Each structure stands twice: as C-alpha cells, then as structure tokens.
Coordinates of C-alpha atoms in Angstrom, one line a residue:
M1 CA -0.4 -0.3 0.1
G2 CA 3.2 2.6 0.3
I3 CA 4.3 4.9 -2.0
G4 CA 7.2 7.5 -1.1
T5 CA 9.8 8.2 1.3
S6 CA 10.1 10.7 3.9
G7 CA 12.8 10.6 6.3
K8 CA 15.1 7.5 7.3
K9 CA 12.5 5.0 6.7
K10 CA 9.9 4.4 4.2
T11 CA 6.0 5.6 3.9
R12 CA 3.6 5.3 2.9
G13 CA 1.9 8.3 0.2
S14 CA 4.2 8.7 -2.6
R15 CA 6.6 6.4 -3.5
R16 CA 7.9 7.6 -7.1
D17 CA 8.3 10.2 -9.2
F18 CA 5.6 11.9 -10.3
L19 CA 4.2 9.8 -13.4
K20 CA 3.8 11.8 -16.5
L21 CA 0.0 13.0 -16.4
S22 CA -0.2 13.8 -20.8
A23 CA -3.1 11.4 -21.2
F24 CA -5.5 13.5 -18.9
G25 CA -5.6 16.5 -21.3
A26 CA -6.2 14.5 -25.1
A27 CA -7.5 17.2 -27.9
G28 CA -9.9 16.6 -30.1
G29 CA -13.1 14.3 -28.3
V30 CA -16.0 12.7 -30.3
F31 CA -19.3 11.1 -28.3
S32 CA -20.0 7.3 -28.0
K33 CA -22.5 5.7 -26.1
G34 CA -23.4 9.3 -24.7
L35 CA -20.1 10.3 -23.5
F36 CA -17.8 12.6 -24.0
L37 CA -14.6 10.2 -24.8
S38 CA -10.8 11.3 -26.7
A39 CA -10.5 10.6 -29.7
A40 CA -8.5 7.8 -28.5
E41 CA -11.1 6.4 -26.2
S42 CA -13.7 6.4 -28.7
P43 CA -14.6 2.5 -30.5
A44 CA -17.7 1.2 -31.8
A45 CA -20.2 0.1 -29.2
P46 CA -23.3 -1.1 -28.4
P47 CA -25.7 1.8 -29.1
I48 CA -28.0 1.2 -26.3
I49 CA -27.0 3.1 -23.2
I50 CA -29.4 4.0 -19.7
P51 CA -29.2 6.2 -17.2
V52 CA -28.0 4.5 -13.8
T53 CA -27.5 6.7 -10.7
F54 CA -26.2 5.2 -7.1
T55 CA -28.1 6.6 -3.8
N56 CA -26.8 6.1 -0.7
I57 CA -29.7 5.2 1.4
R58 CA -27.6 4.0 4.6
Q59 CA -29.4 6.3 7.1
Q60 CA -32.9 5.2 5.9
A61 CA -31.9 1.4 6.1
G62 CA -31.3 2.1 9.6
I63 CA -27.3 1.1 9.6
T64 CA -25.4 2.9 12.2
F65 CA -22.2 0.5 12.0
Q66 CA -19.6 3.3 12.3
Q67 CA -16.2 2.2 11.3
D68 CA -13.3 2.9 13.7
S69 CA -9.6 3.4 12.7
T70 CA -8.5 3.1 16.4
E71 CA -6.5 6.1 15.4
S72 CA -3.2 7.4 17.7
P73 CA -0.1 9.1 17.4
E74 CA 2.1 5.9 17.6
K75 CA 0.3 5.4 13.8
Y76 CA 0.3 2.0 14.2
Y77 CA 0.7 -0.1 11.0
L78 CA -2.7 -1.9 12.0
E79 CA -5.2 1.2 11.9
T80 CA -4.7 1.9 8.2
M81 CA -6.0 -1.0 6.8
G82 CA -9.0 -0.5 6.8
T83 CA -12.0 -3.3 7.8
G84 CA -14.0 -5.3 5.6
V85 CA -18.1 -6.4 4.8
G86 CA -19.8 -8.8 3.4
W87 CA -23.3 -9.5 2.3
I88 CA -24.4 -13.1 3.4
D89 CA -27.7 -14.7 3.3
Y90 CA -27.3 -16.2 6.8
D91 CA -31.3 -17.3 7.5
Q92 CA -32.1 -18.2 3.8
D93 CA -34.9 -16.1 3.4
G94 CA -33.3 -14.9 0.0
L95 CA -33.2 -11.4 1.3
L96 CA -29.1 -10.9 1.5
D97 CA -27.9 -9.1 5.0
L98 CA -24.9 -7.7 6.3
Y99 CA -21.6 -8.1 7.9
F100 CA -19.2 -5.2 9.0
V101 CA -16.3 -6.0 10.4
Q102 CA -15.1 -4.0 13.3
S103 CA -11.7 -2.9 15.1
A104 CA -10.6 -3.0 18.2
A105 CA -8.4 -1.6 21.1
T106 CA -4.7 -1.3 21.0
Q107 CA -2.1 -0.9 23.5
V108 CA -2.4 3.1 22.8
Y109 CA -6.1 3.7 21.6
T110 CA -8.7 3.0 23.9
P111 CA -12.4 3.6 22.2
P112 CA -15.3 5.7 23.2
R113 CA -17.6 2.9 22.8
P114 CA -17.2 -0.7 22.5
L115 CA -16.1 -2.2 19.7
H116 CA -17.5 -5.2 17.6
S117 CA -18.3 -6.3 14.9
S118 CA -21.9 -6.0 13.4
L119 CA -24.7 -8.6 11.6
Y120 CA -27.4 -6.7 9.6
H121 CA -30.8 -8.7 8.9
N122 CA -32.6 -7.5 5.7
N123 CA -36.2 -6.7 6.6
G124 CA -37.2 -7.4 2.7
D125 CA -38.7 -3.4 3.5
G126 CA -35.6 -1.6 2.6
T127 CA -34.6 -1.4 6.6
F128 CA -32.2 -3.4 7.7
T129 CA -31.6 -4.6 11.9
E130 CA -28.4 -5.1 13.8
V131 CA -28.9 -8.9 15.6
T132 CA -25.1 -9.5 15.8
A133 CA -25.4 -10.2 19.8
K134 CA -28.7 -12.9 18.9
A135 CA -26.4 -14.3 16.1
G136 CA -22.8 -14.4 18.1
V137 CA -20.8 -13.3 15.8
G138 CA -19.6 -9.4 17.1
G139 CA -15.9 -10.9 17.6
E140 CA -15.7 -8.5 20.4
G141 CA -11.5 -7.8 21.1
H142 CA -10.4 -9.3 17.8
Y143 CA -9.2 -6.3 15.9
G144 CA -11.1 -7.8 12.5
Q145 CA -9.9 -7.2 9.2
G146 CA -12.5 -8.7 6.1
V147 CA -14.3 -12.0 6.1
A148 CA -15.1 -14.7 3.5
V149 CA -18.8 -16.4 3.3
G150 CA -19.0 -19.9 2.3
D151 CA -21.2 -22.7 2.4
Y152 CA -18.5 -25.3 4.4
D153 CA -20.0 -28.0 5.7
N154 CA -22.6 -28.2 2.8
D155 CA -25.9 -27.9 5.7
G156 CA -27.3 -25.5 3.5
Y157 CA -26.5 -22.2 5.5
P158 CA -23.4 -20.2 4.9
D159 CA -20.8 -19.8 7.4
L160 CA -18.5 -16.6 8.2
Y161 CA -14.5 -16.6 8.2
V162 CA -13.3 -13.7 9.7
T163 CA -9.7 -12.5 8.9
G164 CA -7.7 -10.1 12.0
Y165 CA -4.2 -9.2 13.3
D166 CA -2.9 -12.1 15.1
R167 CA -6.2 -14.8 14.6
A168 CA -8.6 -15.2 12.8
I169 CA -12.4 -16.7 13.8
L170 CA -14.4 -19.2 12.0
Y171 CA -18.0 -18.7 13.2
H172 CA -20.5 -22.1 12.4
N173 CA -24.4 -21.4 11.0
N174 CA -26.7 -23.2 13.1
G175 CA -29.5 -22.7 10.6
D176 CA -31.6 -20.8 13.9
G177 CA -30.1 -17.4 13.4
T178 CA -27.3 -17.8 15.3
F179 CA -23.7 -19.0 14.7
T180 CA -21.2 -21.0 16.7
D181 CA -17.4 -20.2 17.3
V182 CA -15.7 -23.7 16.1
T183 CA -12.4 -21.5 15.2
G184 CA -10.7 -24.1 17.5
R185 CA -12.1 -27.1 16.5
A186 CA -11.7 -26.6 12.7
G187 CA -8.4 -25.8 13.0
V188 CA -8.5 -22.1 11.1
A189 CA -7.0 -19.9 13.6
D190 CA -4.0 -18.9 11.8
A191 CA -2.7 -18.3 14.8
G192 CA 0.4 -15.4 15.2
Q193 CA -0.7 -13.8 11.3
W194 CA -2.0 -11.0 10.2
S195 CA -5.1 -12.3 8.5
T196 CA -6.6 -9.9 5.7
S197 CA -8.7 -11.2 2.9
A198 CA -9.6 -14.7 2.4
A199 CA -11.6 -17.1 0.2
W200 CA -13.4 -20.3 0.1
F201 CA -12.7 -22.6 -3.1
D202 CA -13.0 -26.2 -3.7
Y203 CA -9.4 -27.0 -4.8
D204 CA -9.7 -30.5 -5.3
K205 CA -13.1 -30.9 -6.3
D206 CA -13.9 -33.2 -3.6
G207 CA -17.3 -31.7 -3.0
W208 CA -16.1 -29.8 0.3
L209 CA -14.8 -25.9 0.3
D210 CA -11.3 -24.9 1.7
L211 CA -10.4 -21.8 2.7
V212 CA -7.2 -20.0 0.9
V213 CA -5.8 -17.0 3.5
C214 CA -3.9 -13.8 2.1
N215 CA -1.0 -13.3 5.6
Y216 CA 0.4 -9.8 5.8
I217 CA 3.4 -9.2 7.0
D218 CA 5.3 -9.2 10.3
W219 CA 4.4 -6.1 12.3
S220 CA 3.9 -6.1 15.7
P221 CA 3.8 -3.0 18.1
Q222 CA 6.4 -4.0 19.5
N223 CA 8.1 -3.3 16.1
N224 CA 6.3 -0.5 15.1
I225 CA 9.6 2.2 13.9
W226 CA 8.9 6.2 13.2
C227 CA 8.2 6.5 9.6
G228 CA 7.8 10.5 8.4
E229 CA 9.6 13.5 9.4
H230 CA 10.6 13.9 13.0
R231 CA 8.2 17.4 13.4
P232 CA 4.8 17.7 14.4
G233 CA 2.4 16.2 12.4
Y234 CA 4.2 14.4 10.0
R235 CA 4.7 11.0 11.4
A236 CA 3.3 8.2 8.8
Y237 CA 2.4 5.3 8.6
C238 CA 5.6 3.4 7.4
H239 CA 5.9 1.4 3.9
P240 CA 5.7 -2.4 4.0
D241 CA 9.7 -2.7 3.1
N242 CA 10.0 -1.6 6.6
Y243 CA 9.0 -5.4 7.3
R244 CA 9.1 -8.8 5.9
G245 CA 6.2 -10.4 4.0
Q246 CA 4.5 -13.6 6.0
H247 CA 2.9 -16.3 3.8
I248 CA -0.5 -17.3 1.8
A249 CA -2.1 -20.2 3.5
L250 CA -4.0 -22.9 2.9
F251 CA -6.2 -25.2 4.7
H252 CA -7.9 -28.2 3.1
N253 CA -11.5 -29.8 4.4
N254 CA -11.9 -32.7 6.1
H255 CA -15.5 -33.2 5.4
D256 CA -16.0 -33.3 9.4
G257 CA -15.8 -30.2 10.9
T258 CA -12.4 -29.8 10.7
F259 CA -9.4 -28.8 8.2
T260 CA -5.7 -29.5 7.7
D261 CA -3.5 -27.3 7.1
V262 CA -1.1 -27.9 3.5
S263 CA 0.3 -24.1 2.7
L264 CA 4.0 -25.8 2.4
K265 CA 2.4 -29.3 0.8
S266 CA 0.6 -27.3 -2.2
G267 CA 3.5 -25.3 -2.5
V268 CA 0.5 -21.9 -2.1
G269 CA 2.6 -21.1 1.1
K270 CA 5.8 -21.4 0.3
P271 CA 6.9 -17.9 -1.1
E272 CA 7.1 -14.9 1.1
A273 CA 4.3 -12.4 0.2
K274 CA 2.2 -9.3 1.7
G275 CA -1.0 -10.7 0.8
M276 CA -4.2 -8.4 0.3
G277 CA -6.5 -9.0 -2.4
V278 CA -7.0 -13.0 -3.3
V279 CA -9.6 -14.5 -6.3
T280 CA -10.3 -18.3 -7.1
A281 CA -10.7 -18.7 -10.2
D282 CA -10.0 -21.0 -13.3
F283 CA -7.7 -18.8 -15.7
N284 CA -6.3 -21.4 -18.4
N285 CA -9.7 -23.4 -18.8
D286 CA -8.6 -26.5 -17.6
G287 CA -11.4 -26.8 -15.1
W288 CA -9.4 -26.8 -12.5
P289 CA -9.6 -23.3 -9.8
D290 CA -6.5 -21.3 -9.4
I291 CA -5.4 -18.8 -7.0
A292 CA -4.5 -15.1 -8.1
I293 CA -3.2 -12.8 -5.5
A294 CA -2.7 -9.4 -5.6
N295 CA 0.4 -8.7 -3.0
D296 CA 1.6 -4.9 -1.3
T297 CA 4.8 -3.7 -3.1
W298 CA 5.9 -7.3 -3.6
P299 CA 5.1 -9.8 -7.0
N300 CA 1.2 -10.7 -7.3
F301 CA 1.2 -14.2 -7.2
L302 CA -0.6 -16.7 -9.2
F303 CA -0.9 -20.2 -8.5
I304 CA -2.0 -23.0 -11.5
N305 CA -3.6 -25.7 -9.9
Q306 CA -2.4 -29.3 -11.1
H307 CA -5.3 -31.3 -10.0
D308 CA -2.8 -33.2 -7.8
G309 CA -3.4 -31.3 -4.7
T310 CA -0.6 -29.2 -5.7
F311 CA -0.6 -25.4 -7.2
K312 CA 2.3 -24.3 -9.9
D313 CA 3.6 -20.7 -8.9
V314 CA 3.5 -19.1 -12.9
S315 CA 3.7 -16.0 -11.3
F316 CA 6.4 -14.1 -13.1
I317 CA 6.0 -15.9 -16.5
S318 CA 2.8 -15.7 -16.6
G319 CA 2.9 -11.9 -16.9
I320 CA 0.7 -10.5 -13.5
A321 CA 3.6 -10.2 -10.7
A322 CA 4.7 -6.3 -12.0
S323 CA 3.5 -3.4 -14.0
E324 CA 4.4 -3.9 -17.5
D325 CA 8.1 -1.5 -16.4
G326 CA 9.0 -4.4 -14.2
R327 CA 7.3 -2.6 -11.1
Y328 CA 6.2 -4.0 -7.8
E329 CA 3.0 -1.8 -7.4
A330 CA 0.9 -1.7 -3.8
G331 CA -1.5 -4.0 -5.1
M332 CA -4.7 -4.3 -2.4
G333 CA -8.8 -5.2 -4.5
I334 CA -8.8 -7.9 -7.1
D335 CA -11.2 -9.4 -9.2
A336 CA -11.1 -12.0 -12.2
A337 CA -13.7 -11.5 -15.3
D338 CA -14.0 -12.3 -19.4
L339 CA -13.9 -8.8 -20.8
F340 CA -13.1 -9.6 -23.6
G341 CA -16.0 -12.1 -24.5
N342 CA -13.3 -15.0 -25.6
G343 CA -14.1 -17.1 -23.0
W344 CA -10.9 -16.6 -20.7
F345 CA -10.8 -14.8 -17.5
D346 CA -8.6 -11.7 -16.7
I347 CA -7.5 -10.1 -14.1
Y348 CA -7.9 -6.3 -12.7
I349 CA -5.7 -5.3 -9.2
T350 CA -6.1 -1.7 -8.0
H351 CA -2.8 0.2 -6.8
L352 CA -2.1 3.1 -4.6
D353 CA -1.9 7.0 -6.3
F354 CA 1.0 7.8 -8.6
E355 CA 1.2 4.0 -9.6
L356 CA -1.7 2.6 -12.4
S357 CA -4.4 -0.1 -11.5
R358 CA -3.4 -3.0 -13.2
L359 CA -5.6 -5.2 -16.5
Y360 CA -3.4 -7.9 -17.0
R361 CA -5.6 -9.6 -20.5
N362 CA -5.2 -13.2 -20.6
N363 CA -3.5 -14.3 -23.6
G364 CA -4.9 -17.8 -23.6
D365 CA -1.6 -19.4 -23.3
G366 CA -0.5 -19.0 -19.7
T367 CA 0.8 -15.7 -20.2
F368 CA -1.2 -11.9 -19.5
N369 CA -0.5 -8.6 -21.2
D370 CA -1.0 -5.2 -19.0
D371 CA -3.3 -4.0 -21.0
T372 CA -3.7 -0.7 -18.7
Y373 CA -3.3 2.0 -21.6
P374 CA -4.5 -0.2 -24.2
S375 CA -8.0 -0.6 -22.4
G376 CA -8.3 3.0 -21.9
I377 CA -8.0 3.1 -18.5
G378 CA -4.0 4.6 -18.4
N379 CA -3.3 6.8 -15.9
T380 CA -7.0 8.0 -15.9
A381 CA -6.7 7.8 -12.4
I382 CA -3.6 8.5 -10.8
L383 CA -3.9 10.8 -7.9
L384 CA -6.4 8.3 -6.7
S385 CA -5.6 5.2 -4.2
G386 CA -7.5 2.3 -5.4
V387 CA -8.2 0.0 -2.4
A388 CA -10.6 -1.9 -3.4
M389 CA -12.9 -3.0 -6.5
K390 CA -15.1 -5.2 -8.1
F391 CA -16.1 -6.3 -11.8
M392 CA -20.0 -5.6 -12.4
D393 CA -21.9 -5.2 -15.0
Y394 CA -24.2 -2.0 -13.3
D395 CA -26.4 -0.8 -16.3
N396 CA -27.0 -4.6 -17.0
D397 CA -25.8 -4.2 -21.0
G398 CA -24.2 -7.6 -21.1
W399 CA -20.1 -6.0 -20.2
D400 CA -18.4 -6.3 -16.9
D401 CA -17.4 -3.0 -15.2
I402 CA -15.2 -2.2 -13.6
C403 CA -16.1 -0.2 -9.9
Q404 CA -13.4 0.7 -7.5
L405 CA -13.4 2.0 -4.2
N406 CA -10.8 4.8 -3.4
G407 CA -8.9 6.7 -0.4
A408 CA -5.6 6.9 0.6
M409 CA -3.5 5.2 3.3
V410 CA -1.8 8.2 5.1
D411 CA -4.2 10.4 6.7
N412 CA -2.0 13.4 6.7
I413 CA -1.0 12.9 2.7
R414 CA -1.3 16.6 2.5
L415 CA 1.6 17.7 4.1
Y416 CA 3.3 15.8 1.7
H417 CA 1.7 15.7 -1.2
T418 CA -0.3 18.7 -1.4
E419 CA -2.7 17.1 -5.0
V420 CA -3.8 14.0 -3.3
H421 CA -6.7 14.1 -1.2
Y422 CA -7.2 11.3 2.1
K423 CA -10.5 10.8 1.3
E424 CA -11.4 10.0 -2.6
P425 CA -14.2 9.4 -5.0
M426 CA -15.2 5.9 -6.0
L427 CA -14.4 5.1 -10.1
M428 CA -16.5 3.3 -12.6
Y429 CA -14.7 2.5 -15.5
R430 CA -17.9 1.1 -18.3
N431 CA -17.0 -1.9 -20.7
L432 CA -17.2 -0.4 -23.8
G433 CA -18.3 -4.2 -25.3
N434 CA -14.6 -5.3 -26.7
G435 CA -12.4 -4.4 -22.7
R436 CA -12.3 -0.6 -24.1
F437 CA -13.9 1.0 -21.2
A438 CA -15.0 5.1 -20.0
K439 CA -14.8 6.4 -16.9
V440 CA -18.1 7.3 -15.9
S441 CA -18.2 8.7 -12.5
K442 CA -19.8 11.7 -12.7
Y443 CA -22.3 10.1 -14.2
L444 CA -23.4 8.1 -11.2
G445 CA -25.1 10.3 -9.2
A446 CA -23.3 12.7 -5.8
D447 CA -23.7 9.9 -3.8
F448 CA -22.0 8.2 -5.9
N449 CA -18.9 10.7 -6.2
H450 CA -18.8 11.9 -2.2
P451 CA -14.8 11.6 -1.5
V452 CA -14.2 8.8 1.4
A453 CA -11.3 7.1 3.0
G454 CA -12.7 3.8 1.1
R455 CA -11.5 0.1 2.0
G456 CA -13.7 -2.9 2.2
L457 CA -16.0 -3.3 -1.3
A458 CA -18.5 -6.0 -1.5
V459 CA -21.4 -5.8 -4.5
A460 CA -24.7 -7.4 -4.5
D461 CA -28.5 -7.3 -5.5
F462 CA -29.7 -6.6 -2.3
D463 CA -33.2 -5.8 -3.5
N464 CA -33.8 -8.3 -5.2
D465 CA -35.1 -5.7 -7.9
G466 CA -32.4 -6.9 -10.8
D467 CA -29.6 -4.6 -11.0
L468 CA -26.5 -4.9 -8.7
D469 CA -26.2 -1.9 -5.8
I470 CA -23.1 -1.5 -3.6
V471 CA -21.9 -1.2 -0.4
T472 CA -18.8 0.0 1.2
N473 CA -17.1 -0.6 5.1
D474 CA -14.8 3.3 4.5
R475 CA -11.8 4.3 7.2
G476 CA -13.3 6.0 10.4
D477 CA -16.5 6.3 9.2
F478 CA -20.3 5.2 8.5
P479 CA -20.4 2.7 5.6
Q480 CA -22.5 3.6 2.2
L481 CA -25.2 1.9 1.1
L482 CA -25.7 2.9 -2.5
R483 CA -28.6 1.7 -4.2
N484 CA -28.1 0.8 -8.3
D485 CA -31.2 3.1 -9.9
G486 CA -31.7 2.7 -12.8
G487 CA -29.7 -0.8 -14.2
N488 CA -32.6 -2.9 -14.2
A489 CA -34.0 -0.9 -17.5
N490 CA -31.9 -3.3 -19.7
H491 CA -33.2 -7.4 -18.9
W492 CA -31.1 -9.8 -16.5
L493 CA -31.4 -12.7 -15.3
K494 CA -29.6 -14.5 -12.3
V495 CA -28.7 -17.9 -11.2
H496 CA -28.3 -19.0 -7.7
L497 CA -26.4 -22.7 -7.7
I498 CA -27.1 -25.4 -5.7
G499 CA -24.4 -28.1 -5.8
T500 CA -25.4 -31.8 -4.9
R501 CA -22.4 -33.8 -5.7
S502 CA -20.0 -30.7 -6.0
N503 CA -19.9 -28.3 -2.7
R504 CA -23.4 -26.6 -2.0
D505 CA -22.3 -23.4 -3.0
G506 CA -21.7 -24.3 -6.3
N507 CA -18.2 -22.2 -6.3
G508 CA -16.3 -23.2 -9.1
S509 CA -18.6 -23.3 -11.6
L510 CA -19.1 -22.2 -14.9
L511 CA -21.8 -20.7 -16.9
K512 CA -22.1 -19.8 -20.1
L513 CA -25.5 -18.0 -21.6
T514 CA -26.1 -17.4 -25.2
S515 CA -29.1 -14.8 -25.5
E516 CA -29.7 -13.9 -29.0
G517 CA -26.4 -14.7 -30.9
F518 CA -24.6 -12.7 -27.8
T519 CA -22.8 -14.9 -25.6
Q520 CA -21.4 -14.7 -21.8
T521 CA -19.3 -16.4 -19.5
K522 CA -19.0 -16.9 -16.2
Q523 CA -17.2 -18.2 -13.0
A524 CA -18.4 -19.0 -9.8
K525 CA -15.4 -17.5 -7.9
G526 CA -13.8 -17.3 -4.6
G527 CA -12.2 -14.4 -2.6
M528 CA -12.5 -10.7 -5.0
S529 CA -12.4 -6.9 -4.1
Y530 CA -10.2 -6.4 -0.6
M531 CA -11.0 -8.4 2.6
S532 CA -14.9 -8.2 1.3
A533 CA -17.6 -11.3 0.4
Q534 CA -20.0 -10.9 -2.5
D535 CA -23.3 -12.2 -3.8
P536 CA -22.8 -15.5 -4.3
R537 CA -25.4 -15.4 -7.5
I538 CA -24.5 -15.1 -10.5
H539 CA -25.1 -12.3 -12.5
F540 CA -25.5 -11.6 -16.5
G541 CA -26.5 -8.7 -17.9
L542 CA -28.7 -8.9 -21.2
G543 CA -29.2 -5.4 -22.7
Q544 CA -32.2 -4.8 -24.6
R545 CA -32.3 -8.5 -25.4
T546 CA -35.9 -10.6 -24.2
S547 CA -35.1 -14.0 -24.6
V548 CA -32.4 -16.1 -23.0
D549 CA -31.5 -19.0 -26.1
A550 CA -29.2 -21.6 -23.7
L551 CA -28.0 -21.5 -20.4
E552 CA -24.8 -24.3 -20.2
I553 CA -24.0 -24.9 -16.2
T554 CA -20.4 -27.0 -15.9
W555 CA -20.4 -28.0 -12.4
P556 CA -17.5 -29.1 -10.1
S557 CA -18.0 -32.5 -10.4
G558 CA -17.8 -32.5 -14.1
A559 CA -21.7 -32.9 -14.6
V560 CA -23.3 -30.6 -16.9
T561 CA -27.0 -28.7 -16.4
R562 CA -28.0 -27.2 -19.5
L563 CA -31.6 -25.1 -19.7
S564 CA -33.0 -23.8 -22.9
N565 CA -35.7 -20.7 -23.4
L566 CA -34.9 -19.5 -20.4
P567 CA -37.2 -16.6 -18.8
V568 CA -35.6 -12.8 -18.2
D569 CA -36.0 -10.6 -15.8
R570 CA -35.5 -13.1 -12.8
I571 CA -33.7 -15.1 -10.3
I572 CA -33.5 -18.9 -11.2
S573 CA -32.4 -21.5 -8.5
V574 CA -30.4 -24.7 -10.3
K575 CA -29.8 -27.7 -8.3
E576 CA -26.7 -29.9 -10.0
D577 CA -28.4 -32.7 -12.1
A578 CA -32.1 -31.4 -11.2
G579 CA -32.9 -28.0 -13.1
I580 CA -34.6 -25.4 -12.1
V581 CA -36.1 -26.1 -8.8
P582 CA -38.8 -23.8 -6.7
A583 CA -36.8 -21.2 -5.0
H584 CA -38.2 -17.9 -3.3
F585 CA -35.4 -14.5 -3.7
P586 CA -38.9 -11.3 -2.6
Q587 CA -38.2 -8.0 -4.2
V588 CA -37.5 -5.6 -1.6
H589 CA -40.6 -3.3 -1.5
Y590 CA -39.3 0.2 0.0
K591 CA -40.9 1.8 3.5
Y592 CA -39.3 4.8 1.4
R593 CA -37.5 6.1 -1.7

C-alpha cells in the first residue's frame, strides 16, 4: 500500500516520482454511447445506454455501524488498513444480509464505545435490523480485517470466516439465526498471522469447500518504527518494505468440521508474501480453480492448480507479478472476469496514487499482457489510491464494468503531496464492449462521487430488483449503501447455484449463457475485491435482449446442466442433476424511495 520516502524510513504516500500526466488532457473528442471520450477512447460500442444513479440509503436503511480507525499518534501500521464487509443470506430467506467487520482496542488506543463487528438482517422493506448479539458474531476484542462467506459443511447455511490481526475466527451457521465460534476445533485460527483477505473454494473438487487465506507482514506493536519526518504532525504510516512478509495459508476441508493446513505441501505457502486481495478462478480453462493474489509492493501471485493437491507458481512467467515496466506495485483489490468475450478470464488489480491500477489481459496461453493503456484506463486516476474493486455489470448491458473504491492510506498525505486527498471519490469504468473502458463516474450521481477513505467493497442485488447495488466499509466513518437506480431498465438473469455432488455453493462452476446470438461466460468465484464477500448468485446483464436461448452450467463434479428458452428479469435457482427448482427471492418493497 505504500509509496514515497520521507525521513530515514519509508512511509505510506508517494513512493516514486510523479508519472507523466499527458494522457489526462487528450485533445479532440467524440461522443460514444452518450459519453464524451477522447479520440483515442472512442471504439465502436453497442448503441444502447441507460441512465443509472447510485443513491446512498444507509441512514434510511437503519444501518448505524461506524468503523473505528483506532487512530493514534503512534501510527500503528494496523490502523490504516480499514475493515471489510460481506453479503450473506444467513437465514436463507432469499434476502441478502450484511456483515460489517470492526477493529478493536490496541495498546495505545481505547475506543469511546465498545467495538464489535455487526450483522444486519435484511427486513425486505429497504431497512435492516442489527442482530449481532442474537447471532453471536460480534467478535469483541478481535481486531478484524476481512470476511469470507461459504457453506463449508454443505448444510445449506452459509458460514462466516473473519480474518484479523493475530488470529481469525470461523463462525458456523447453526441454521436458527445463531452462529457458533468453531475456530479451535476447525483448526483455521491462522494464529500469530495478520490475515487480510480470504476465499472459500474447492481446490481438489471433492465436494467440500477449502480455504485460502492471505497473510500480510510481520508487524507488531513492539516493532512499530517511526516513519516520516520528526516534526509535529508529520509522523506517517510506514511502508511495507520496512517489514518482512508472511506466507499464504491453505486449509484443506476434512469433511468432518476440521481442516488440515496444507500450505507448504500444496506449494501455496512457500514464497514470502504480502497478501492483500485474493480471487479464485479457472485461468487456464482446464476445469480446476486457480489462485491469484494481489501483494503489496511485492510480486503478485498466480498459482495454477496441478490437479493433485499442489499448485504451480507461474507468477513471473504469466506476466501478472509486476507492471509492464517491471515494478512491484501496492496491490490491494483484485477480481477476475471475461472482459473481451473470448472465454478467458482477465485480472484487474488496484494500486495506490502515483501508480496505475492494472488490467491484465489473458492471452489464453498461460500468459497475460498488461492492458492498462490499450484498455483506455491508463493513468486516468493517477492521483487516486485504489483500494478495493469489483467487476460488475452496473447497467446490465452484458459487459462487466470496473467499480473501484478509493482512499489514501496516509491520513496526513497532504503534508507530503498537496495534490492528493485522503478522502477520494469512487470510480466506475464502463466496458464499451470489447475490453475498452470509459470513466463514467461523474454520471452516476453525487452519492457515488462522495469522497471517502474507502476500504471494503462488496456488490450484490440486495433488493432483488435485477440491478447490482454496492456497499462499502470506510475507514473511521459510516458505510455507504449505494442502491442502483436505473440499471434494471435493461434485462437481466440471475442464477443461484445448489451443488449436490459438487460443493453446496456450486463454487467453481462455469456458466455460459447465450441470448440472441450474444454469449457470456461467468464463473462462481471465491474471494474478490479487498477483504470483502460478494453476492454468491451469478448475474447476467442482457441489454435489450428479451430471451435467453441457452444456459450451460458445468459443475465442479463434471456434471453439466443444460437449460433453454429461459425467461428474463428473474432469479432462478438451479440444482445440480435436477435443473431449475422452486426458490423464493422476494423483491424489496421500500418503505421510502
């Protein structure tokens, strides 16, 4: 996360010389899809565009959670990280609920109120009710970081894994609105580590979800060095180069509620890491899930599944370890999607100010190209610090867009760089249909552009109306619950997976949808974004197409479900070996608008 040097130790802030800004002001523009683009950013694109606004309904929804940054004059490294947020239908009523991860007191900070993570129940009317105490998932005293959601015991109820400093917590869903802390018995405490993002996925395809956990650096209150200038107000959070990295952890599911640490045996835990974000997806189209990890000022990782319980580290030969010019940047948020419509999954990784968030195009031969400039993204946000990101088709046109949450790591950044702000607006890059992107943030409303110190980001259709909404967990602030208003003017289809021979979540499934000659490829992935958990249902935007000709689902077991002539604008539940089964996903009817 760090950039820049000041004083004797490296600090968070601007790590390298200012990059060239010439791409900001390209002269000579044309209109494309209703947006003014430079001449270099005007490729042919589908003609349909619909107005979309994101409205922050956090207050009306009754969400009172506030993230505590635990900020102190000692500048504990831990303080700047923020915490994540996750969507989870914990009671299986067809409505997604919300879990906000919270920090805790430190040796130098006593909070003004008791701190705990918070679970909010979706009431189905646009409001949420906090049920943390009843559910037993507060994690008091645990300095939480991120959250991963998955049904690890295949009982039909999703469980919570909460990462954090010095230990993690596994909450088993009891199916009655309560959870039990089973961390000790399960063997997934990751004790003594600083865990950030995690992902559930079935790496050996045995029908049970395994767990990969990103660990960060060997920081502690005892080795909290001084970084920044030695004058009042100039002390800063340190750069990760001042500390050794930790190692990625991989836990194999033993099918009995316990896990075995296979980090070294699998190869995933061998290289030193500074893990921040993780996504599991099939990058070489061999039917087995792989692991991509965004590391902070360290080579990014790509581990390819070898089908025998081990992974091959192809980070460098694949081309995602570094930027095109060979730099290891401040990797944080990450996701994967088929951005070019060719069936191969590409990768996007966020970085901090004076760096570029990178788009890596999958060449289909085991290598990736840094497509940041050819895609039109380039240095269009060079003064922003990208933290979390998620691919999402916000306007339902059938192409995945890029939603990026921003916020500087250093709260006093303007003392060092007057052109950089601590709180920053979000970004949306609209996919123009062929892997080319245009920045459309300013068209999405004032709430979307409200500056925040963004950290966790999760995307879901929480009101079941067919367009994708956004929730953020912002450092030292209230979250944002951004309702998508307008995206469902285009058609859509959402698929809920139920595995039988495969893991219950259907994690690792490949979905191919064809609608009026247009084909989309999606995967049921693990992880994504930064320390956050996403809507588990697979979302397809359809644009103005009014029918789905075919949907093919290849499950991890190898079973294939083929469906045809499906209706649009609805959520369907598909069960392995059975096809479409009855399910209830009630649309939210707001008490307010």
